[in-house]
Coordinates of C-alpha atoms and ligand atoms in Angstrom, one line a residue:
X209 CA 6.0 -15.9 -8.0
X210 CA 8.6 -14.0 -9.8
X211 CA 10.5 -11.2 -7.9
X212 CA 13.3 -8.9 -8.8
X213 CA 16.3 -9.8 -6.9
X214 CA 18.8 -6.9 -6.3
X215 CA 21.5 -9.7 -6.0
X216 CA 21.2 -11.1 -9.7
X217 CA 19.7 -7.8 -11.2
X218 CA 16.9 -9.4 -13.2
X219 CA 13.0 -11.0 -11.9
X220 CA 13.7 -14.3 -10.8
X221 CA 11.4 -17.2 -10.5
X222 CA 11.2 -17.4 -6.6
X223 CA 12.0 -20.5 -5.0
X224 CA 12.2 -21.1 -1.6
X225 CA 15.2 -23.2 0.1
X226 CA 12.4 -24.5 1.7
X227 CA 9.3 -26.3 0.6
X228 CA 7.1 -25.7 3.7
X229 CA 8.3 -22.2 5.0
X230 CA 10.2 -19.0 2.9
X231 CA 12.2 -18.0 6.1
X232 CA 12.0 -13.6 5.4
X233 CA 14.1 -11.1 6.8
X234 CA 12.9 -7.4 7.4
X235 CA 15.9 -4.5 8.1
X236 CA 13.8 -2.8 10.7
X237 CA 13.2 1.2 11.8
X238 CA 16.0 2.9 14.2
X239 CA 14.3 4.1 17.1
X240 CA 15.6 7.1 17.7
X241 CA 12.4 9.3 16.5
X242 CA 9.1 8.7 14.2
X243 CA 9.3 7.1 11.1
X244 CA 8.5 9.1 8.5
X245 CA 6.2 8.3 6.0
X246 CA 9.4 7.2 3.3
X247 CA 10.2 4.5 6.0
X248 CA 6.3 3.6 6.2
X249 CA 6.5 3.0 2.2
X250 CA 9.7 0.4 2.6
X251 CA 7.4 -1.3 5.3
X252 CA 3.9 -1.6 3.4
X253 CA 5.9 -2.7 0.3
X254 CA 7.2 -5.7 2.4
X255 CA 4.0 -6.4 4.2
X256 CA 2.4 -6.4 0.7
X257 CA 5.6 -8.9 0.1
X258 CA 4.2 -10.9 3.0
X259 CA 0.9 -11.1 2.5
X260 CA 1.6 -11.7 -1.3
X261 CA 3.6 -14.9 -0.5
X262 CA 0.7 -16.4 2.1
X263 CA -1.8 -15.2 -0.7
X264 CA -0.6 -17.6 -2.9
X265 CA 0.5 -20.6 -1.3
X266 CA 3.4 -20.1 1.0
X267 CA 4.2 -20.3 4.5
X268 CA 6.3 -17.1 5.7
X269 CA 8.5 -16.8 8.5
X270 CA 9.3 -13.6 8.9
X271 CA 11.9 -12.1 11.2
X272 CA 12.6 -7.6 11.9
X273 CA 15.1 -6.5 14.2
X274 CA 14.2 -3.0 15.9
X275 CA 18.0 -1.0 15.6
X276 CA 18.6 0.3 19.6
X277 CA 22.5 0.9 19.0
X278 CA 25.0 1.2 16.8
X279 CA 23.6 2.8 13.8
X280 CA 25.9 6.2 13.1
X281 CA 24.9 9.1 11.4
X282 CA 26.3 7.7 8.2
X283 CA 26.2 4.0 7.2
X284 CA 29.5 3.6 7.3
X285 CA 30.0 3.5 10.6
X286 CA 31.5 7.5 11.6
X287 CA 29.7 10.2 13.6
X288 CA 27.2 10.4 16.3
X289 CA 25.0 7.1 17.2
X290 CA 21.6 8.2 16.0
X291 CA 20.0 6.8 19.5
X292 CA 22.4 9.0 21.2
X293 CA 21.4 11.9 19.6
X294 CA 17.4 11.0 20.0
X295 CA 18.2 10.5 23.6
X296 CA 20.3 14.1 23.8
X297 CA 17.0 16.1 22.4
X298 CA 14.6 14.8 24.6
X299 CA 16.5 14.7 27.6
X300 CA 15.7 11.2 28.3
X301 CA 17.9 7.6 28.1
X302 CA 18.4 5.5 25.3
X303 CA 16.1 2.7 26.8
X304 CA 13.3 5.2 27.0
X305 CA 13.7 6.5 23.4
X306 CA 13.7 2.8 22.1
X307 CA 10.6 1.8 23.8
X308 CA 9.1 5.1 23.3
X309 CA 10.0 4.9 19.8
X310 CA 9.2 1.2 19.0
X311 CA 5.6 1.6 20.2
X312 CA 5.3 4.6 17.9
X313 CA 6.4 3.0 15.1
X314 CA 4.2 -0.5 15.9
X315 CA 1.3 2.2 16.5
X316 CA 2.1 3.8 13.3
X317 CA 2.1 0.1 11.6
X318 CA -1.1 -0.8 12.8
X319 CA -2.8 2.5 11.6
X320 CA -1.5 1.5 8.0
X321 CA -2.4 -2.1 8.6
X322 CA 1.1 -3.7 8.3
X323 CA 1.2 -6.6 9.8
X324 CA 4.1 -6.8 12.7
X325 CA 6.4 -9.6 11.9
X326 CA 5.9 -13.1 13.8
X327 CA 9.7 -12.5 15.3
X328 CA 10.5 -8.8 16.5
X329 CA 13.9 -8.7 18.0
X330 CA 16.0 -5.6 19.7
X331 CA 19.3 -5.1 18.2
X332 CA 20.3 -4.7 22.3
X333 CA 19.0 -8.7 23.1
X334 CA 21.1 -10.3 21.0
X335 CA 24.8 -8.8 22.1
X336 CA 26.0 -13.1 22.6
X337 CA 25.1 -13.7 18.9
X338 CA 27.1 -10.6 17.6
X339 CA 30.3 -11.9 20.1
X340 CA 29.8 -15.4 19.3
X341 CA 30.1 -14.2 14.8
X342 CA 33.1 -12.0 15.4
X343 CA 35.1 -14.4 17.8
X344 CA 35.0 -16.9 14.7
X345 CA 35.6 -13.9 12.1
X346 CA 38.7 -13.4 14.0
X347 CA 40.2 -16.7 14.2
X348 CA 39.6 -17.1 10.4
X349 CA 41.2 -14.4 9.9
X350 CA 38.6 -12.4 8.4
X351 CA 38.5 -9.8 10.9
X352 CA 41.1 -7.7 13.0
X353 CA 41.7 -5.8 16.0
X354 CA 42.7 -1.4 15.4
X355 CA 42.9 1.3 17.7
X356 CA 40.4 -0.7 19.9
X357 CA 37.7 -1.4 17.4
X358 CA 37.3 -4.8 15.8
X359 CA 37.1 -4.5 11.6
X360 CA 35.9 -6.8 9.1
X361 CA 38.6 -7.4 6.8
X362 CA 36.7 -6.5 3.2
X363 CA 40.6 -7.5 1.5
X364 CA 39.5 -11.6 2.3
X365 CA 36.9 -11.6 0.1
X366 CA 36.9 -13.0 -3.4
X367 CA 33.8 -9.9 -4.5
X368 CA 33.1 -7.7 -1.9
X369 CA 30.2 -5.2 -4.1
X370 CA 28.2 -8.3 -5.2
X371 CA 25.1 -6.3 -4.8
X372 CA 26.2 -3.0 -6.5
X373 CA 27.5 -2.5 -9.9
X374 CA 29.0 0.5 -9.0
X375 CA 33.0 0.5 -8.7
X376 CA 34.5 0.4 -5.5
X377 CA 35.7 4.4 -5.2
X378 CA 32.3 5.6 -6.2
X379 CA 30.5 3.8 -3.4
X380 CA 33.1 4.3 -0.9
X381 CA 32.7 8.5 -1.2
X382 CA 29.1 7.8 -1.7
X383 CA 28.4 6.8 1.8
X384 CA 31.3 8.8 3.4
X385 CA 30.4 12.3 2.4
X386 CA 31.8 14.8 4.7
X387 CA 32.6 12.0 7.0
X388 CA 36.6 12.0 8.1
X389 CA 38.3 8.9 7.0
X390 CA 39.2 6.3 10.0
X391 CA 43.0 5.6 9.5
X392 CA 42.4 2.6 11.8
X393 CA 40.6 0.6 8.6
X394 CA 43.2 -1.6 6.7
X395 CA 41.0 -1.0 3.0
X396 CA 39.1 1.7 2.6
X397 CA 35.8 -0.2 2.5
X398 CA 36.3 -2.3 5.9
X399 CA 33.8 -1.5 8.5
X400 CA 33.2 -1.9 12.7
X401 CA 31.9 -5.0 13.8
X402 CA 32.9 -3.8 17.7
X403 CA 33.3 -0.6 18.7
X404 CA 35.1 0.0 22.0
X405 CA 36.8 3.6 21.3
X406 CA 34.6 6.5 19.4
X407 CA 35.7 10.0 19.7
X408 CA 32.3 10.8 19.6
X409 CA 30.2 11.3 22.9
X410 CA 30.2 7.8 24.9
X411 CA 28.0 5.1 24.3
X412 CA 24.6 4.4 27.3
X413 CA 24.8 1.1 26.3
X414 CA 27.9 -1.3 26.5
X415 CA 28.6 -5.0 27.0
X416 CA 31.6 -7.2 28.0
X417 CA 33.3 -8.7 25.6
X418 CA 36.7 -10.5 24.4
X419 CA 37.9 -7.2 22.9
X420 CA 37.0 -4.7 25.7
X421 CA 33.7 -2.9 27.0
X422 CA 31.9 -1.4 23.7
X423 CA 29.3 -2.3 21.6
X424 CA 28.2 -3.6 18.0
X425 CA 28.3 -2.1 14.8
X426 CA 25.1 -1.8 13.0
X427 CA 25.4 -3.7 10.1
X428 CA 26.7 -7.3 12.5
X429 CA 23.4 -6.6 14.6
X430 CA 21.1 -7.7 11.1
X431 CA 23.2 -10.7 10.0
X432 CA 23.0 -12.0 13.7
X433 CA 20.0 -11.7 14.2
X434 CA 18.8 -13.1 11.0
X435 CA 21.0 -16.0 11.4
X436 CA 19.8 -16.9 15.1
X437 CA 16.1 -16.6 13.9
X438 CA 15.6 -17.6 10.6
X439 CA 19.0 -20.4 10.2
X440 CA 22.1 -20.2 8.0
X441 CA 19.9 -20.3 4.6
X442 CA 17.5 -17.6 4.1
X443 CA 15.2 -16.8 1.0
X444 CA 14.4 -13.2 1.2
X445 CA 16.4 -10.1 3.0
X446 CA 14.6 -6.6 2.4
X447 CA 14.7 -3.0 3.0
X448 CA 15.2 0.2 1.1
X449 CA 17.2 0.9 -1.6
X450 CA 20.0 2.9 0.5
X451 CA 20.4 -0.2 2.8
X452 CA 21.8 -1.9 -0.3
X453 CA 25.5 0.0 0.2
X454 CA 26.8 -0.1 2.7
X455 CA 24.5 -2.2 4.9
X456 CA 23.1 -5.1 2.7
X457 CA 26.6 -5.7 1.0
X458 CA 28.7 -5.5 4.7
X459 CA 25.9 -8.3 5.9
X460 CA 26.4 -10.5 2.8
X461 CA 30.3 -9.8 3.5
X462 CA 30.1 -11.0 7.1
X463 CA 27.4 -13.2 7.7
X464 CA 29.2 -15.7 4.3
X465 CA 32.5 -14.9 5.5
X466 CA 31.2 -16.8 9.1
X467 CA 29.0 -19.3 7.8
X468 CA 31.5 -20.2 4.6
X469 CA 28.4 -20.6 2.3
X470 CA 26.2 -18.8 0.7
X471 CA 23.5 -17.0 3.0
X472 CA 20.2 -15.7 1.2
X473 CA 19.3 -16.0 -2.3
X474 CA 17.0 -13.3 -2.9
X475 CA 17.3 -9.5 -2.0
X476 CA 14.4 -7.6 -2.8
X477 CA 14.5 -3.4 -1.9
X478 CA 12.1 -0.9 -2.0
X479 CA 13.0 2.7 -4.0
X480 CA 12.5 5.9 -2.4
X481 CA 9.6 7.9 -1.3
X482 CA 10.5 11.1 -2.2
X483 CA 9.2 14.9 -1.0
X484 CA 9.2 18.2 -3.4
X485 CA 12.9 18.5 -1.8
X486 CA 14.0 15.3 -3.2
X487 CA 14.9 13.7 0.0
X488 CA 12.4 12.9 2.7
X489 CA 14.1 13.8 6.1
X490 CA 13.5 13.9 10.1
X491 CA 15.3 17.2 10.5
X492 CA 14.5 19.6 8.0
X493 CA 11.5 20.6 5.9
X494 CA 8.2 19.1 7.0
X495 CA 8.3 15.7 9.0
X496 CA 6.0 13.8 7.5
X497 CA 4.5 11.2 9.7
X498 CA 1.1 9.3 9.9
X499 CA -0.3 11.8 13.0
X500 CA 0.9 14.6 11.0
X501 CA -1.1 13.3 8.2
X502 CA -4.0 12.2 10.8
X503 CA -3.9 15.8 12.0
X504 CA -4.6 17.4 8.7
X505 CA -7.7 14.9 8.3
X506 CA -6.1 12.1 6.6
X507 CA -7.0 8.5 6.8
X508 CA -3.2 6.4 6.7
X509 CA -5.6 3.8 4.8
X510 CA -5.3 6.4 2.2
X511 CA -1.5 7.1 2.1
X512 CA -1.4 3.3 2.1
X513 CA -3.5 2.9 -1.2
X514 CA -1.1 5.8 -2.8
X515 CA 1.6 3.7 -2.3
X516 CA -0.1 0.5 -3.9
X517 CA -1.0 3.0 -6.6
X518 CA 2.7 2.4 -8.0
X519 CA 5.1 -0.3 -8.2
X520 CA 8.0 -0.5 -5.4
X521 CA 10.7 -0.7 -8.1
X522 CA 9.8 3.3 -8.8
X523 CA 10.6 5.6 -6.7
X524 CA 7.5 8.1 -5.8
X525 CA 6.7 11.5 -5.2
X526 CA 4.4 12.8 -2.3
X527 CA 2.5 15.5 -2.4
X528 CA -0.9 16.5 -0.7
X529 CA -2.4 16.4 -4.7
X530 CA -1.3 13.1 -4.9
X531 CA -2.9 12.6 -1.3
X532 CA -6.0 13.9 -2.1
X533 CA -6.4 11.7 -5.0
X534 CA -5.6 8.6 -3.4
X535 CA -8.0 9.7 -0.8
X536 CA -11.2 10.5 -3.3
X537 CA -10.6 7.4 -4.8
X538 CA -10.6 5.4 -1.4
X539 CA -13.8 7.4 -0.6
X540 CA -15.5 6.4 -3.7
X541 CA -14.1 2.4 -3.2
X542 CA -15.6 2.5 0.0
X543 CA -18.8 4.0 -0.9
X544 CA -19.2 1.3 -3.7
X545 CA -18.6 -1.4 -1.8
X546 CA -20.6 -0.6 1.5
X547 CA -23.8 0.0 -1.3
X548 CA -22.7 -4.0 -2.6
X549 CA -23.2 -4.8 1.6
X550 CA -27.1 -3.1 1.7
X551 CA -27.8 -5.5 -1.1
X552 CA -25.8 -8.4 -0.3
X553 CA -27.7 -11.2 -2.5
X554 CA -27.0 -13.8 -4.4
X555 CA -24.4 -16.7 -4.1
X556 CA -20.7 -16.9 -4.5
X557 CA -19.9 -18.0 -7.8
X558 CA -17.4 -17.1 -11.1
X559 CA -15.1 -15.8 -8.6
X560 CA -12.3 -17.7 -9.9
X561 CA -11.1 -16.1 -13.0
X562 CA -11.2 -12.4 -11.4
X563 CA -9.2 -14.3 -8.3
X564 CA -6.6 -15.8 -10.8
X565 CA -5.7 -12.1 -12.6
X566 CA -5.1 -10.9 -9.2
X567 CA -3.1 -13.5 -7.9
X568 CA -1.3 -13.0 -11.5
X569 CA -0.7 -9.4 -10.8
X570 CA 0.7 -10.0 -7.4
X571 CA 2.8 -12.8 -9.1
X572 CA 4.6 -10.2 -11.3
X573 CA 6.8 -8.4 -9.4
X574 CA 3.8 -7.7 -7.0
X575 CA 2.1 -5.9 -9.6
X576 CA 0.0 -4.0 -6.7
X577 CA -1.6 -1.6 -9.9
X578 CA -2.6 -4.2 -11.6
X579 CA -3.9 -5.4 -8.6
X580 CA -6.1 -3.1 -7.8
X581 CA -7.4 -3.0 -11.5
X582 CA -8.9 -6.2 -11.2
X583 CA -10.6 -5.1 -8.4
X584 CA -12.3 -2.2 -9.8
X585 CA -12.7 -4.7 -12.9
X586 CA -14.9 -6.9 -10.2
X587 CA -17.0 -4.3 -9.1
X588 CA -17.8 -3.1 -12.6
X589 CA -18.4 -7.1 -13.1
X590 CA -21.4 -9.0 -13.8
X591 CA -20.8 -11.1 -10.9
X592 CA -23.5 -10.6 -8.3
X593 CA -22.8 -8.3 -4.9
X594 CA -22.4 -11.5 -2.9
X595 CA -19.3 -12.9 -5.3
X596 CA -18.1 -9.2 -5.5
X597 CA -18.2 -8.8 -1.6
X598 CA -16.6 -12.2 -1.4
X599 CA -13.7 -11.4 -3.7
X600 CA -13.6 -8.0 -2.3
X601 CA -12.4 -9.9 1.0
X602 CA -10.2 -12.1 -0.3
X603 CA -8.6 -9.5 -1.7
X604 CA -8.2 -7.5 0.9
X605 CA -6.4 -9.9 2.7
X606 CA -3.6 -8.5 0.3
X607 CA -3.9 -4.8 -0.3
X608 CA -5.5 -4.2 3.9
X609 CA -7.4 -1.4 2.9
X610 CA -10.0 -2.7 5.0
X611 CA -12.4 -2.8 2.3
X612 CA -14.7 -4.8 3.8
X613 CA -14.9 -3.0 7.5
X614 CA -18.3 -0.9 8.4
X615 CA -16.8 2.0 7.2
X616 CA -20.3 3.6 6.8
X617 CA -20.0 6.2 9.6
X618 CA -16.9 7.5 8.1
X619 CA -19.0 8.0 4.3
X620 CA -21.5 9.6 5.8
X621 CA -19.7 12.0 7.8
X622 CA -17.3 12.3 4.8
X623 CA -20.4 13.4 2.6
X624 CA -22.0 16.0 5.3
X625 CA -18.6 17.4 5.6
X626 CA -18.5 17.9 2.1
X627 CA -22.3 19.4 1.2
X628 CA -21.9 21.5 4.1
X629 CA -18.9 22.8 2.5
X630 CA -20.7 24.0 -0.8
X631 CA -23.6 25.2 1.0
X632 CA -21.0 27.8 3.1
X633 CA -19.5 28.2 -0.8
X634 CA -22.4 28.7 -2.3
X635 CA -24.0 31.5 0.3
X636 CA -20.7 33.3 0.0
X637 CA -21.1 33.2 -3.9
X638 CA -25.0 34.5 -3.1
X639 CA -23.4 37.0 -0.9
X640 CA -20.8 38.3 -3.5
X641 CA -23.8 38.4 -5.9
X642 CA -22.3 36.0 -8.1
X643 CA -25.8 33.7 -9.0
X644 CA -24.1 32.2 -11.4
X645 CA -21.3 30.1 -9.3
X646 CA -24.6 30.1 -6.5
X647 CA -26.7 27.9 -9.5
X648 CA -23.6 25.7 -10.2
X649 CA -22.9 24.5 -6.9
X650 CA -26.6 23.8 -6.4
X651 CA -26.9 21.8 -9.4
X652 CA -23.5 19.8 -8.6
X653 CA -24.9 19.1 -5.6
X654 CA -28.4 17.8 -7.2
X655 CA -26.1 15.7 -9.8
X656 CA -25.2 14.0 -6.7
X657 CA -28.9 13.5 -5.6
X658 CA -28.3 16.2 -3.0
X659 CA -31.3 18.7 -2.7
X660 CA -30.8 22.0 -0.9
X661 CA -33.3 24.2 0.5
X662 CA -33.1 27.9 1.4
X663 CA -35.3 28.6 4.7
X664 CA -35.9 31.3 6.9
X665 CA -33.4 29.1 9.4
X666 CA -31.1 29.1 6.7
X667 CA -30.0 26.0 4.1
X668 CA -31.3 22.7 4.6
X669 CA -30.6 19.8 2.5
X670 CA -32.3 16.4 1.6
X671 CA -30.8 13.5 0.2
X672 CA -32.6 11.9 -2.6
X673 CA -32.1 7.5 -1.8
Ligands
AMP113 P1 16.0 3.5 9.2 O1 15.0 3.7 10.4 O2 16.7 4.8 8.9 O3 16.9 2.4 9.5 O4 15.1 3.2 8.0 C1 14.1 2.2 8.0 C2 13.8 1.8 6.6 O5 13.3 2.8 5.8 C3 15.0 1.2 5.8 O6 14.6 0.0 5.2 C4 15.3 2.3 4.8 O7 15.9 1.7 3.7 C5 13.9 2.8 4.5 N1 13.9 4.2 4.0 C6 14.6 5.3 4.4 N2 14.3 6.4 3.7 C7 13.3 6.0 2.8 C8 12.5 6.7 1.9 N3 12.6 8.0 1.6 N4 11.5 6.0 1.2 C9 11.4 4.6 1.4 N5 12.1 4.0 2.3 C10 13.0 4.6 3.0
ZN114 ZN1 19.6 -4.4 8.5

């Protein structure tokens, strides 16, 4: 399998620590509202990375953690907590936003069929872990105590930006725009591993701990976690590209700082899902979730084989053209297949060769367009339906389009929707006297096999098998 790593800059040849289990580590959703369908992109890229990894051979142990606290409005660590915020807007606690909020998200996950990660851990359950890390960060010295926060001392390290090739002042502002700077920090890119003092409104949620009552910082909740779950050596970390500053590079900082080795090997992130505005957002222009999609008579399956349509490395642009595409194109992949299933003869053979070119695909840099070439290249195959059906399913256990499911309901109502559509079209046309457009739409429809009928009751139609 070869994989871009963020951390060397180039594809690597991936090999696990491991020879039995690649141990995989997910930067999960903060729950303070719906994800939006950006978020949803990061996570189907890494269920794809999942699925991609079992697919050819390997064991996966895969670990998210579900961010209930901590998490500021910007990265590096100022302003409001975002689950603070959630809770202020809908009246409610922070505890009811999380769970509210989680199940959302897991709902939203099943509806794109991502699979939900073997280890699912609250950023909240794990306070002993954070205490246990930034005890020993303090006694070596890599950590310190001002204006009753506890700092990780960026100063200590030999290369603090080894994930970014960008130079230290850049990044810094990056992240900080219109953020006041925290005179309490010793270098200007030190960042909170405790928080017991904010000026900001109090905290819900807050433990006991050496260094006062207070809570985590975001970025120690992820290396803890991790490192309780998944051991001191992991193989792959992921999340979007903005978690690479600050997050990423503060957990590389802190979790190698405690552990006095080197931590995980490969860091794989997913680019941006963008909207016409250039930035998909929660607050302003429109939110776009799954049910929002849903409600405008989506499928998610859909949106998910949009994404697949492109490789994760590029970031994407979404627009309801885009979505409309992606959704013909699922229509048609489903109507082709469920015809293989009324004539489901033959017996499985050749499969091999089409299996290997996808496994190839997924090998390079999970090639998910390639992928899905060789798919069409099987349908369009010589193979007979029940080695097309067969490799259909196999590779569905990759791209979870649910190729395979009786989807034929869904086609036919799909298809009424649509000729009743023309029909209304084409009596409007008859209506505005325009028999021209009237004759089009009734021979489109008879390209299609679809005969209509004018009647004294009105149009009919008959479809031709
Ligand atoms: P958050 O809930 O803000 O912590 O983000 C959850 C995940 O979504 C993180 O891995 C982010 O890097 C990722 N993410 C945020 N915005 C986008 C976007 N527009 N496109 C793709 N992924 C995103
Ligand atoms: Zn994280």
């Amino acid at each position: 399998m070869k994989l871009y790593n963020t951390l060397t800059r180039k594809i690597d040849d991936f090999k696990p620590i491991k020879d039995d289990v690649v141990t995989m580590y997910t930067c999960g959703p903060t729950v303070y509202h719906f994800a939006h369908i950006g978020n949803l992109r990061t996570y189907i890229s890494e269920d794809i990375l999942e699925k991609s990894l079992n697919y050819v051979g390997y064991n996966v142990k895969r670990c998210m953690n579900i961010t209930d606290v901590g998490h500021l409005s910007s990265d590096s660590d100022s302003g409001e907590d975002k689950m603070l915020k959630g809770a202020a807007r809908e009246k409610k606690t922070v505890l009811e936003i999380a769970d509210f909020y989680t199940n959302a998200f897991k709902e939203d996950c099943d509806k794109l069929n991502i699979k939900w990660p073997e280890i699912v851990s609250p950023a909240t359950q794990n306070i002993d872990e954070y205490i246990k890390m930034i005890t020993k960060l303090l006694e070596d010295d890599k950590a310190y105590m001002a204006g009753g926060n506890i700092y990780f001392d960026t100063s200590k390290l030999d290369d603090y930006y080894v994930l970014t090739n960008h130079k230290e002042d850049e990044m810094v502002v990056g992240v900080r725009e219109g953020v006041e700077e925290d005179s309490n920090k010793k270098n200007q890119a030190d960042f909170v591993l405790w928080f017991t003092k904010s000026k900001f409104a109090d905290q819900e949620l807050k433990w006991d701990s050496p260094w006062g009552y207070g809570y985590p910082g975001w970025h120690i909740e992820c290396s803890g976690i991790s490192l309780k779950y998944l051991g001191e050596y992991l193989d792959i970390h992921c999340g979007g590209v903005d978690n690479i500053f600050p997050h990423h590079t503060n957990e590389i900082a802190q979790s190698e700082a405690y552990l006095g080795h080197k931590w995980c090997n490969n860091w794989f992130h997913v680019e941006h899902l963008n909207d016409a505005s250039g930035k998909m957002s929660k607050s302003k222009g429109e939110f776009l979730t799954v049910s929002l999609l849903e409600s405008k008579g989506y499928n998610p399956l859909a949106y998910r084989l949009l994404c697949l349509q492109s490789h994760y490395r590029k970031q994407l642009l979404f627009t309801y053209d885009a979505l409309d595409n992606a959704t013909n194109a699922y229509n048609k992949l489903l109507s082709k297949i469920q015809s293989l299933k009324e004539n489901n003869i033959g017996e499985i053979k050749d499969t091999e060769k089409y299996n290997d070119k996808f496994k190839e695909a997924l090998k390079d840099d999970l090639n998910t367009s390639v992928a899905l070439t060789v798919l069409y290249d099987v349908l369009k195959s010589e193979l007979n339906n029940a080695s097309k059906l067969y490799l259909v399913g196999e590779f569905d256990k990759v791209l979870s389009l649910d190729l395979l499911k009786d989807n034929k309901k869904e086609i036919d109502s799909d298809l009424e929707k649509y000729i009743l559509d023309m029909i209304a079209k084409r009596n409007d046309a008859k209506k505005e006297k325009n028999y021209a457009l009237a004759d089009e739409i009734r021979n489109e429809l008879l390209e299609k096999g679809i005969m209509i009928k004018d009647t004294r009751e009105g149009t009919t139609y008959e479809i031709k098998e």
